[in-house]
Amino acid sequence: MSLPAAPTASPSPMGKGTLSRQLVLRTTALVALVTVALSVFTALASFQILQQQLDARLESAIGRPTGRNPDSGDTGNQPGDLGGSGLIRIDAATINGVLKYQVSARPDSVDDATVVALLSLRPERDPVTVAVSGSGLYRVLIQQRVLNAATITTVVGLPYSEVTTPMSSQLIMAGLLTVGAVILSFVAARRVVETSLRPLTRLAATATQVSNLPLESGEGHVPIRVAPQDANPASEVGRVGLAFNHMLDNVENALAVRHRSETKVRQFVADASHELRNPLASIRGYAELTRRGSEALPEDAAHALGRIEAESERMSALVQDLLLLARLDSEPTLDLRATDVTEIVLNAVSDARAANSDHTWALDLPEDVVTARADAHRLHQVVANLLANARTHTPAGTHVNTALRAEDGWAVISVTDNGPGVPPEIRDSVFERFTRADASRVRRAGGSSTGLGLAIVSAVVHAHGGQVWLDCEPGRTTFAIRIPLA
Ligand SMILES: Nc1ncnc2c1ncn2[C@@H]1O[C@H](COP(=O)(O)OP(=O)(O)OP(=O)(O)O)[C@@H](O)[C@H]1O
Ligand SMILES: [Mg+2]
């Protein structure tokens, strides 16, 4: 059985899916959105203003007041300032269907055809934007009036670049500013988020530490708490830290209560087992005495006495097992010293061989003597229990192989048989107390099974600082233990 792997290192603050990353990215996106919106809005406003200024200059160039009210009077309006370079001004008159015009200002690129084209445009009250061949876009204002049977047309135009040039530099500027704002907000948000989430990171580290504590055994003391500066109820994270500390207090209390009641139960089992030994010995003794008595007993009484003896013997063994388990639970009183494991395995297998000739018993020992730090008596009991299982839970003719080897600082003992295997439903709990195959199966096997044998194996091996495990494949059941070498 293995514990779920606890997270070892906390993820990096900007790691994928972390809260910091989300906060930073969202803040940056928001800043980018606002900056872009502002730039667009400002650009539109500047465009409006620049175009209005250009139009006002056209109005003044044509000699019309810039108030935008339709001005019917045509006298007294002098052409205003002609503006910067690039101005076009054409004055034309159509008298009796004949067009005559005079160009008072034009850039070199404007040819006669363009002039005629400009004159053919429909007059509008407001300036319009037109493409002038060779000179790009122009903002043009056309005025027409009738004077003494002659139609007088005045066209003034100014290059539209007076709007587009400042607009493009403004757009470039806005773009640069947007990029700068995004970078700045990313850096700032990252710093702020990292600083504000640092207590949370520390909290996570504490939680990880707690999750790695071995709480399943012992008094359940939890020596770790969130530091006071991270358990300050003034902040959200502080409240989590405070709640976490309360939870740890609670857990510690609960574990202490559990430990106390477990100790009581263990003590009770130990006392009860101890107290049961004497009356059991008396029962056995009296039964034996009666059977050996001079008078021949009736057959059924003799049978009953035999049963009393057998059952009280079984019960003594059970009481002894319980006492041993209770002792190993409270304070393992093992006599640990450098012990020759090879000899123990050898003896246990010869005992098994002597006790049972239905099975074949093989032994696989290394050439060198294996010495481990062990309690010889208890280790013998462990191997004997494994061999007893290989004998009692398998049919006659089963081959049992016992192997010993030393590897990586461990003495490994394994008992393998080719019997039917451990029933799947008890495989996971086979080392727990009172786990055994269902009763009918045990009865069929004719055994007196208690389900404590492997629990003792496990408790003794763990008290040695070792491990036990089961490998079950069809036709091959291996119980193995390992304890540290001396
Ligand atoms: N080698 C094996 N092959 C098949 N089943 C096994 C083997 N060893 C153990 N088992 C199963 O595991 C159960 C638990 O074994 P355990 O030694 O703990 O108890 P037990 O042998 O039933 O009783 P006890 O050993 O206390 O007399 C057994 O009842 C049996 O069903
Ligand atoms: Mg057993």
Coordinates of C-alpha atoms and ligand atoms in Angstrom, one line a residue:
M1 CA 0.0 0.0 0.0
S2 CA 1.4 3.4 -0.8
L3 CA 0.4 6.9 0.1
P4 CA -0.7 9.2 -2.7
A5 CA 2.3 11.2 -3.8
A6 CA 2.3 14.6 -2.1
P7 CA 3.1 17.6 -4.2
T8 CA 6.8 18.2 -3.5
A9 CA 7.5 21.6 -4.9
S10 CA 4.9 24.4 -5.2
P11 CA 4.2 25.4 -8.8
S12 CA 6.0 28.5 -10.1
P13 CA 4.0 31.7 -9.5
M14 CA 3.4 32.1 -13.3
G15 CA 2.9 28.5 -14.0
K16 CA 0.1 27.3 -16.3
G17 CA -3.3 27.5 -14.7
T18 CA -2.1 29.4 -11.5
L19 CA -4.2 32.2 -10.0
S20 CA -1.2 34.6 -10.4
R21 CA -1.0 33.9 -14.1
Q22 CA -4.7 34.4 -14.6
L23 CA -4.7 37.7 -12.6
V24 CA -1.7 39.1 -14.5
L25 CA -3.0 38.1 -17.9
R26 CA -6.4 39.5 -17.2
T27 CA -5.1 42.7 -15.9
T28 CA -2.8 43.1 -18.8
A29 CA -5.7 42.3 -21.3
L30 CA -7.9 44.9 -19.6
V31 CA -5.2 47.6 -19.7
A32 CA -4.6 46.8 -23.4
L33 CA -8.3 47.0 -24.2
V34 CA -8.7 50.4 -22.4
T35 CA -5.6 51.8 -24.0
V36 CA -6.7 50.7 -27.5
A37 CA -10.2 52.1 -26.9
L38 CA -8.8 55.5 -25.7
S39 CA -6.4 55.6 -28.7
V40 CA -9.2 55.0 -31.1
F41 CA -11.4 57.6 -29.5
T42 CA -8.6 60.2 -29.4
A43 CA -7.7 59.5 -33.0
L44 CA -11.4 60.0 -34.1
A45 CA -11.6 63.3 -32.2
S46 CA -8.3 64.6 -33.6
F47 CA -9.4 63.6 -37.1
Q48 CA -12.6 65.6 -36.7
I49 CA -10.7 68.6 -35.4
L50 CA -8.1 68.5 -38.1
Q51 CA -10.7 68.2 -40.8
Q52 CA -12.7 71.0 -39.4
Q53 CA -9.6 73.2 -39.3
L54 CA -8.9 72.4 -42.9
D55 CA -12.4 73.2 -43.9
A56 CA -12.3 76.5 -42.1
R57 CA -9.2 77.4 -44.0
L58 CA -11.0 76.5 -47.3
E59 CA -13.9 78.7 -46.3
S60 CA -11.7 81.6 -45.5
A61 CA -9.7 81.0 -48.8
I62 CA -12.9 81.2 -50.8
G63 CA -13.8 84.3 -49.0
R64 CA -16.8 83.1 -47.1
P65 CA -17.2 83.7 -43.4
T66 CA -16.5 80.5 -41.5
G67 CA -19.7 80.7 -39.5
R68 CA -21.2 78.0 -41.7
N69 CA -24.4 80.0 -42.2
P70 CA -25.5 80.2 -45.8
D71 CA -24.2 83.5 -46.8
S72 CA -26.1 84.9 -49.8
G73 CA -24.2 88.1 -50.1
D74 CA -21.3 88.0 -52.4
T75 CA -19.9 91.4 -52.0
G76 CA -17.3 92.5 -49.5
N77 CA -16.0 88.9 -49.2
Q78 CA -12.3 89.1 -49.8
P79 CA -10.3 86.0 -50.4
G80 CA -8.6 85.2 -47.0
D81 CA -5.2 83.8 -46.3
L82 CA -4.4 81.4 -49.1
G83 CA -2.9 78.9 -46.6
G84 CA 0.3 76.9 -47.0
S85 CA 1.7 75.5 -50.1
G86 CA -0.4 73.1 -52.2
L87 CA -3.4 75.4 -52.4
I88 CA -5.4 75.2 -55.6
R89 CA -7.6 78.1 -56.6
I90 CA -9.6 78.3 -59.8
D91 CA -12.0 81.0 -60.8
A92 CA -14.1 80.3 -63.8
A93 CA -17.0 81.9 -65.6
T94 CA -19.4 80.4 -68.1
I95 CA -20.7 83.2 -70.3
N96 CA -23.2 82.2 -73.1
G97 CA -22.1 78.5 -72.7
V98 CA -18.4 79.3 -73.0
L99 CA -16.2 78.4 -70.1
K100 CA -13.3 80.6 -69.2
Y101 CA -11.1 80.0 -66.2
Q102 CA -8.2 81.4 -64.4
V103 CA -6.0 79.3 -62.1
S104 CA -4.6 81.7 -59.5
A105 CA -2.7 79.0 -57.5
R106 CA -1.8 75.5 -58.2
P107 CA 0.9 73.0 -57.5
D108 CA 2.9 72.0 -60.6
S109 CA 1.4 68.5 -60.7
V110 CA -2.1 69.8 -61.4
D111 CA -2.6 69.9 -65.1
D112 CA -5.4 71.4 -67.2
A113 CA -7.4 68.2 -67.4
T114 CA -7.5 68.1 -63.7
V115 CA -8.6 71.6 -63.5
V116 CA -11.5 70.9 -65.9
A117 CA -12.3 67.8 -63.9
L118 CA -12.5 69.9 -60.7
L119 CA -14.7 72.5 -62.4
S120 CA -17.1 69.8 -63.5
L121 CA -17.7 68.7 -59.9
R122 CA -21.1 69.5 -58.6
P123 CA -21.0 72.4 -56.2
E124 CA -21.6 71.5 -52.5
R125 CA -22.2 73.6 -49.5
D126 CA -19.5 71.7 -47.6
P127 CA -16.0 70.8 -48.6
V128 CA -15.5 67.3 -50.1
T129 CA -12.5 65.0 -50.4
V130 CA -11.5 64.1 -53.9
A131 CA -8.5 62.4 -55.5
V132 CA -6.5 64.8 -57.7
S133 CA -4.4 62.9 -60.2
G134 CA -0.8 63.1 -59.4
S135 CA -1.3 65.0 -56.2
G136 CA -3.2 62.6 -54.0
L137 CA -6.2 63.5 -52.0
Y138 CA -7.5 67.1 -51.8
R139 CA -10.1 68.7 -49.7
V140 CA -12.1 70.8 -52.1
L141 CA -14.8 73.6 -51.7
I142 CA -16.7 74.7 -54.8
Q143 CA -18.9 77.8 -54.9
Q144 CA -21.1 78.8 -57.8
R145 CA -23.2 81.9 -58.2
V146 CA -24.9 83.6 -61.1
L147 CA -24.0 87.1 -61.9
N148 CA -25.3 89.0 -64.9
A149 CA -26.2 85.9 -66.9
A150 CA -22.8 84.4 -66.2
T151 CA -22.2 81.5 -63.9
I152 CA -19.2 82.1 -61.8
T153 CA -17.5 79.1 -60.2
T154 CA -14.8 79.3 -57.6
V155 CA -12.9 76.1 -56.6
V156 CA -10.4 76.1 -53.7
G157 CA -8.6 73.0 -52.6
L158 CA -6.0 72.1 -49.9
P159 CA -4.0 68.9 -49.8
Y160 CA -5.7 66.3 -47.6
S161 CA -2.3 65.3 -46.3
E162 CA -2.7 68.2 -43.8
V163 CA -5.1 65.9 -42.1
T164 CA -3.6 62.5 -42.9
T165 CA 0.1 63.3 -42.0
P166 CA -0.5 64.4 -38.4
M167 CA -3.1 61.6 -38.1
S168 CA -0.6 58.9 -39.1
S169 CA 2.1 60.3 -36.7
Q170 CA -0.6 60.3 -34.0
L171 CA -1.6 56.7 -34.7
I172 CA 2.1 55.6 -34.6
M173 CA 2.4 57.4 -31.3
A174 CA -0.8 55.8 -29.9
G175 CA 0.4 52.4 -31.0
L176 CA 3.8 52.8 -29.2
L177 CA 2.0 54.1 -26.1
T178 CA -0.3 51.1 -26.1
V179 CA 2.6 48.7 -26.4
G180 CA 4.4 50.6 -23.6
A181 CA 1.3 50.6 -21.4
V182 CA 0.7 46.8 -21.9
I183 CA 4.4 46.0 -21.0
L184 CA 4.3 48.3 -18.0
S185 CA 1.0 46.9 -16.7
F186 CA 2.2 43.3 -17.2
V187 CA 5.4 44.0 -15.2
A188 CA 3.5 46.0 -12.5
A189 CA 0.6 43.4 -12.3
R190 CA 3.1 40.6 -12.0
R191 CA 4.9 42.3 -9.1
V192 CA 1.7 43.2 -7.3
V193 CA 0.1 39.8 -7.7
E194 CA 3.3 38.0 -6.7
T195 CA 3.6 40.1 -3.5
S196 CA 0.0 39.7 -2.6
L197 CA -0.1 36.0 -3.2
R198 CA 3.1 35.2 -1.3
P199 CA 1.2 34.5 1.9
L200 CA -1.0 32.0 -0.1
T201 CA 2.2 30.3 -1.4
R202 CA 3.5 30.0 2.2
L203 CA 0.1 28.6 3.2
A204 CA 0.3 26.0 0.5
A205 CA 3.8 25.0 1.6
T206 CA 2.6 24.6 5.2
A207 CA -0.3 22.4 4.0
T208 CA 2.1 20.3 2.0
Q209 CA 4.3 19.8 5.0
V210 CA 1.3 18.7 7.1
S211 CA 0.2 16.3 4.4
N212 CA 3.6 14.6 4.6
L213 CA 3.3 14.0 8.3
P214 CA 3.0 10.4 9.3
L215 CA -0.3 10.8 11.2
E216 CA -1.6 7.2 11.0
S217 CA 0.5 6.0 14.0
G218 CA 1.8 7.5 17.2
E219 CA 0.2 10.1 19.3
G220 CA -0.8 12.2 16.3
H221 CA 1.1 15.3 17.4
V222 CA 0.9 17.9 14.6
P223 CA 3.9 20.3 15.2
I224 CA 3.3 22.5 12.2
R225 CA 1.2 25.7 12.2
V226 CA 0.8 28.6 9.8
A227 CA 3.0 31.5 10.9
P228 CA 1.1 34.3 12.9
Q229 CA 1.7 36.9 10.2
D230 CA -0.1 34.6 7.7
A231 CA -3.0 33.9 10.1
N232 CA -4.1 37.5 10.6
P233 CA -7.9 37.7 10.2
A234 CA -7.6 41.2 8.6
S235 CA -6.9 39.7 5.2
E236 CA -8.6 37.0 3.2
V237 CA -5.5 34.8 3.1
G238 CA -5.0 35.4 6.8
R239 CA -8.5 34.1 7.5
V240 CA -7.7 31.0 5.6
G241 CA -4.5 30.6 7.6
L242 CA -6.4 31.1 10.8
A243 CA -9.0 28.5 9.8
F244 CA -6.2 26.2 8.8
N245 CA -4.6 26.5 12.2
H246 CA -7.9 25.9 14.0
M247 CA -8.4 22.8 11.8
L248 CA -4.9 21.5 12.8
D249 CA -5.8 22.0 16.5
N250 CA -8.9 20.0 15.9
V251 CA -7.1 17.3 14.1
E252 CA -4.5 17.1 16.8
N253 CA -7.2 16.8 19.5
A254 CA -9.0 14.1 17.6
L255 CA -5.8 12.2 17.1
A256 CA -4.9 12.5 20.8
V257 CA -8.3 11.2 21.8
R258 CA -8.0 8.3 19.3
H259 CA -4.6 7.5 20.6
R260 CA -5.8 7.4 24.2
S261 CA -8.7 5.1 23.4
E262 CA -6.5 2.9 21.3
T263 CA -4.0 2.6 24.2
K264 CA -6.8 1.7 26.5
V265 CA -8.1 -1.0 24.2
R266 CA -4.6 -2.4 23.7
Q267 CA -4.1 -2.4 27.5
F268 CA -7.4 -4.2 27.9
V269 CA -6.5 -6.9 25.3
A270 CA -3.1 -7.4 26.9
D271 CA -4.6 -7.7 30.4
A272 CA -7.4 -9.9 29.3
S273 CA -5.1 -12.2 27.4
H274 CA -2.8 -12.4 30.3
E275 CA -5.6 -13.2 32.8
L276 CA -7.0 -15.9 30.5
R277 CA -3.8 -17.8 30.4
N278 CA -4.1 -19.3 33.9
P279 CA -7.7 -20.6 33.7
L280 CA -6.9 -22.1 30.3
A281 CA -3.9 -23.9 31.7
S282 CA -6.1 -25.2 34.5
I283 CA -8.7 -26.5 32.1
R284 CA -6.1 -28.2 30.1
G285 CA -4.5 -29.7 33.2
Y286 CA -7.8 -31.0 34.6
A287 CA -8.8 -32.5 31.2
E288 CA -5.5 -34.3 31.0
L289 CA -5.8 -35.5 34.6
T290 CA -9.3 -36.9 34.0
R291 CA -8.3 -38.7 30.8
R292 CA -5.3 -40.3 32.5
G293 CA -7.4 -41.4 35.5
S294 CA -7.5 -45.1 36.2
E295 CA -11.1 -45.9 35.2
A296 CA -11.8 -46.3 31.6
L297 CA -14.2 -43.6 30.4
P298 CA -17.3 -44.1 28.3
E299 CA -16.5 -43.4 24.7
D300 CA -18.5 -40.2 24.3
A301 CA -16.9 -38.8 27.5
A302 CA -13.4 -39.6 26.2
H303 CA -14.3 -37.9 22.9
A304 CA -15.6 -34.8 24.8
L305 CA -12.4 -34.7 26.9
G306 CA -10.3 -34.9 23.7
R307 CA -12.2 -31.9 22.3
I308 CA -11.9 -29.9 25.5
E309 CA -8.1 -30.5 25.4
A310 CA -7.8 -29.6 21.7
E311 CA -10.0 -26.5 22.0
S312 CA -8.3 -25.2 25.1
E313 CA -4.9 -25.7 23.4
R314 CA -6.2 -23.7 20.4
M315 CA -7.5 -21.1 22.7
S316 CA -4.2 -20.9 24.5
A317 CA -2.4 -20.3 21.2
L318 CA -4.9 -17.6 20.3
V319 CA -4.5 -15.9 23.6
Q320 CA -0.7 -16.0 23.2
D321 CA -1.0 -14.5 19.7
L322 CA -3.3 -11.7 21.0
L323 CA -0.9 -11.0 23.9
L324 CA 2.0 -10.8 21.5
L325 CA 0.2 -8.5 19.1
A326 CA -0.9 -6.2 22.0
R327 CA 2.7 -6.1 23.2
L328 CA 4.1 -5.3 19.8
D329 CA 1.5 -2.5 19.4
S330 CA 2.3 -0.8 22.7
E331 CA 6.1 -1.1 23.0
P332 CA 7.8 -3.5 20.8
T333 CA 10.0 -5.5 23.3
L334 CA 12.3 -7.2 20.8
D335 CA 15.7 -8.5 21.6
L336 CA 17.4 -7.1 18.5
R337 CA 21.0 -8.4 17.9
A338 CA 23.1 -9.6 15.0
T339 CA 21.3 -12.9 14.1
D340 CA 22.2 -15.7 11.7
V341 CA 19.1 -15.6 9.4
T342 CA 20.4 -18.6 7.4
E343 CA 20.2 -20.8 10.4
I344 CA 16.7 -19.7 11.3
V345 CA 15.4 -20.3 7.8
L346 CA 17.1 -23.7 7.7
N347 CA 15.6 -24.8 11.0
A348 CA 12.1 -23.6 10.2
V349 CA 12.1 -25.5 6.9
S350 CA 13.3 -28.7 8.5
D351 CA 10.6 -28.3 11.1
A352 CA 8.0 -28.0 8.4
R353 CA 9.4 -30.9 6.5
A354 CA 9.3 -33.1 9.6
A355 CA 5.7 -32.0 10.4
N356 CA 4.4 -32.6 6.9
S357 CA 5.4 -35.1 4.2
D358 CA 2.4 -34.4 1.8
H359 CA 4.2 -31.3 0.5
T360 CA 7.7 -31.0 -1.1
W361 CA 9.9 -28.5 0.7
A362 CA 12.7 -26.8 -1.3
L363 CA 15.3 -24.5 0.2
D364 CA 17.3 -21.8 -1.7
L365 CA 20.1 -20.4 0.5
P366 CA 22.9 -18.1 -0.5
E367 CA 26.5 -19.3 -0.1
D368 CA 27.4 -16.6 2.4
V369 CA 25.8 -16.5 5.8
V370 CA 23.2 -13.7 6.0
T371 CA 23.2 -11.8 9.3
A372 CA 20.5 -9.4 10.2
R373 CA 19.6 -7.3 13.2
A374 CA 16.8 -9.4 14.5
D375 CA 15.1 -11.1 17.5
A376 CA 15.9 -14.8 16.7
H377 CA 12.8 -16.2 18.5
R378 CA 10.3 -13.8 16.8
L379 CA 11.9 -14.2 13.4
H380 CA 11.6 -17.9 13.7
Q381 CA 8.0 -17.5 14.5
V382 CA 7.6 -15.3 11.4
V383 CA 9.1 -17.9 9.0
A384 CA 7.2 -20.7 10.8
N385 CA 3.9 -18.8 10.3
L386 CA 4.6 -18.4 6.6
L387 CA 5.5 -22.1 6.2
A388 CA 2.4 -23.1 8.2
N389 CA 0.3 -21.2 5.8
A390 CA 1.9 -22.8 2.8
R391 CA 1.1 -26.1 4.5
T392 CA -2.4 -25.5 5.7
H393 CA -3.9 -23.4 2.9
T394 CA -2.7 -25.6 0.0
P395 CA -3.6 -29.2 -1.1
A396 CA -1.3 -32.2 -0.6
G397 CA 1.5 -32.4 -3.2
T398 CA 2.1 -28.7 -3.2
H399 CA 5.7 -27.6 -3.8
V400 CA 6.9 -24.9 -1.4
N401 CA 10.2 -23.1 -2.0
T402 CA 11.8 -21.0 0.7
A403 CA 14.5 -18.6 -0.4
L404 CA 16.8 -16.3 1.4
R405 CA 19.0 -13.6 -0.1
A406 CA 20.8 -10.4 0.9
E407 CA 20.2 -7.4 -1.3
D408 CA 20.7 -3.6 -0.9
G409 CA 21.1 -3.8 2.9
W410 CA 18.1 -6.1 3.4
A411 CA 17.7 -9.7 4.3
V412 CA 14.9 -11.0 2.1
I413 CA 13.0 -14.2 3.0
S414 CA 10.3 -15.5 0.6
V415 CA 8.1 -18.5 0.8
T416 CA 6.6 -19.5 -2.6
D417 CA 4.1 -22.2 -3.2
N418 CA 2.2 -23.4 -6.3
G419 CA -1.1 -23.8 -4.5
P420 CA -4.4 -22.3 -5.3
G421 CA -3.4 -18.8 -4.1
V422 CA -4.9 -16.3 -1.7
P423 CA -8.6 -15.7 -2.4
P424 CA -8.8 -12.3 -4.3
E425 CA -11.3 -10.9 -1.8
I426 CA -8.9 -11.0 1.1
R427 CA -5.6 -10.2 -0.8
D428 CA -5.6 -6.5 0.2
S429 CA -6.3 -7.2 3.8
V430 CA -4.4 -10.5 4.3
F431 CA -1.9 -8.9 6.7
E432 CA -4.7 -7.5 8.9
R433 CA -6.0 -9.1 12.1
F434 CA -8.6 -11.9 11.8
T435 CA -8.5 -11.8 8.0
R436 CA -9.0 -15.3 6.6
A437 CA -10.7 -17.1 3.8
D438 CA -14.4 -17.5 4.3
A439 CA -15.4 -20.0 7.1
S440 CA -16.7 -22.8 4.8
R441 CA -13.4 -22.9 3.0
V442 CA -11.5 -23.1 6.2
R443 CA -13.8 -25.9 7.5
R444 CA -13.4 -27.8 4.3
A445 CA -9.6 -27.6 4.7
G446 CA -10.1 -29.0 8.2
G447 CA -8.0 -26.3 9.8
S448 CA -8.5 -24.3 12.9
S449 CA -7.7 -20.9 11.4
T450 CA -7.8 -17.7 13.4
G451 CA -6.5 -15.2 10.9
L452 CA -3.8 -13.9 13.2
G453 CA -0.8 -15.6 11.7
L454 CA 0.0 -13.0 9.0
A455 CA -0.9 -10.1 11.3
I456 CA 1.8 -11.4 13.7
V457 CA 4.2 -11.7 10.7
S458 CA 3.5 -8.1 9.7
A459 CA 3.7 -6.7 13.3
V460 CA 7.0 -8.5 14.1
V461 CA 8.6 -7.5 10.8
H462 CA 7.6 -3.9 11.1
A463 CA 8.9 -3.9 14.7
H464 CA 12.2 -4.9 13.0
G465 CA 12.0 -1.9 10.7
G466 CA 11.2 -4.1 7.8
Q467 CA 8.4 -4.8 5.3
V468 CA 6.1 -7.6 4.2
W469 CA 4.4 -8.2 0.9
L470 CA 2.4 -10.7 -1.1
D471 CA 2.8 -11.5 -4.8
C472 CA 0.0 -13.6 -6.1
E473 CA 0.0 -15.0 -9.7
P474 CA -1.9 -18.0 -10.9
G475 CA 0.0 -21.1 -9.7
R476 CA 2.5 -19.0 -7.8
T477 CA 1.9 -17.4 -4.3
T478 CA 4.8 -15.6 -2.7
F479 CA 4.8 -14.2 0.8
A480 CA 8.0 -12.2 1.3
I481 CA 9.5 -10.2 4.2
R482 CA 12.7 -8.1 4.5
I483 CA 14.5 -6.8 7.5
P484 CA 17.7 -4.7 7.7
L485 CA 21.0 -6.5 7.6
A486 CA 23.2 -6.3 10.7
Ligands
LIG1 N1 0.1 -19.7 1.1 C1 -1.2 -19.4 1.0 N2 -2.0 -19.9 0.0 C2 -3.3 -19.6 0.0 N3 -3.9 -18.8 0.9 C3 -3.2 -18.3 2.0 C4 -1.8 -18.6 2.1 N4 -1.4 -18.0 3.2 C5 -2.4 -17.4 3.7 N5 -3.5 -17.6 3.0 C6 -4.9 -17.0 3.3 O1 -4.7 -15.9 4.1 C7 -5.5 -16.0 5.3 C8 -4.9 -15.4 6.5 O2 -3.7 -16.1 6.9 P1 -3.3 -16.0 8.4 O3 -2.0 -16.8 8.5 O4 -3.3 -14.6 8.8 O5 -4.4 -16.7 9.1 P2 -4.7 -18.2 9.2 O6 -3.6 -19.0 8.6 O7 -6.1 -18.4 8.6 O8 -4.9 -18.5 10.8 P3 -3.6 -18.6 11.8 O9 -2.4 -18.4 11.0 O10 -3.8 -17.6 12.8 O11 -3.8 -20.0 12.4 C9 -5.7 -17.5 5.4 O12 -6.9 -17.8 6.1 C10 -5.8 -18.0 4.0 O13 -7.1 -17.9 3.5
MG2 MG -1.7 -18.8 9.2

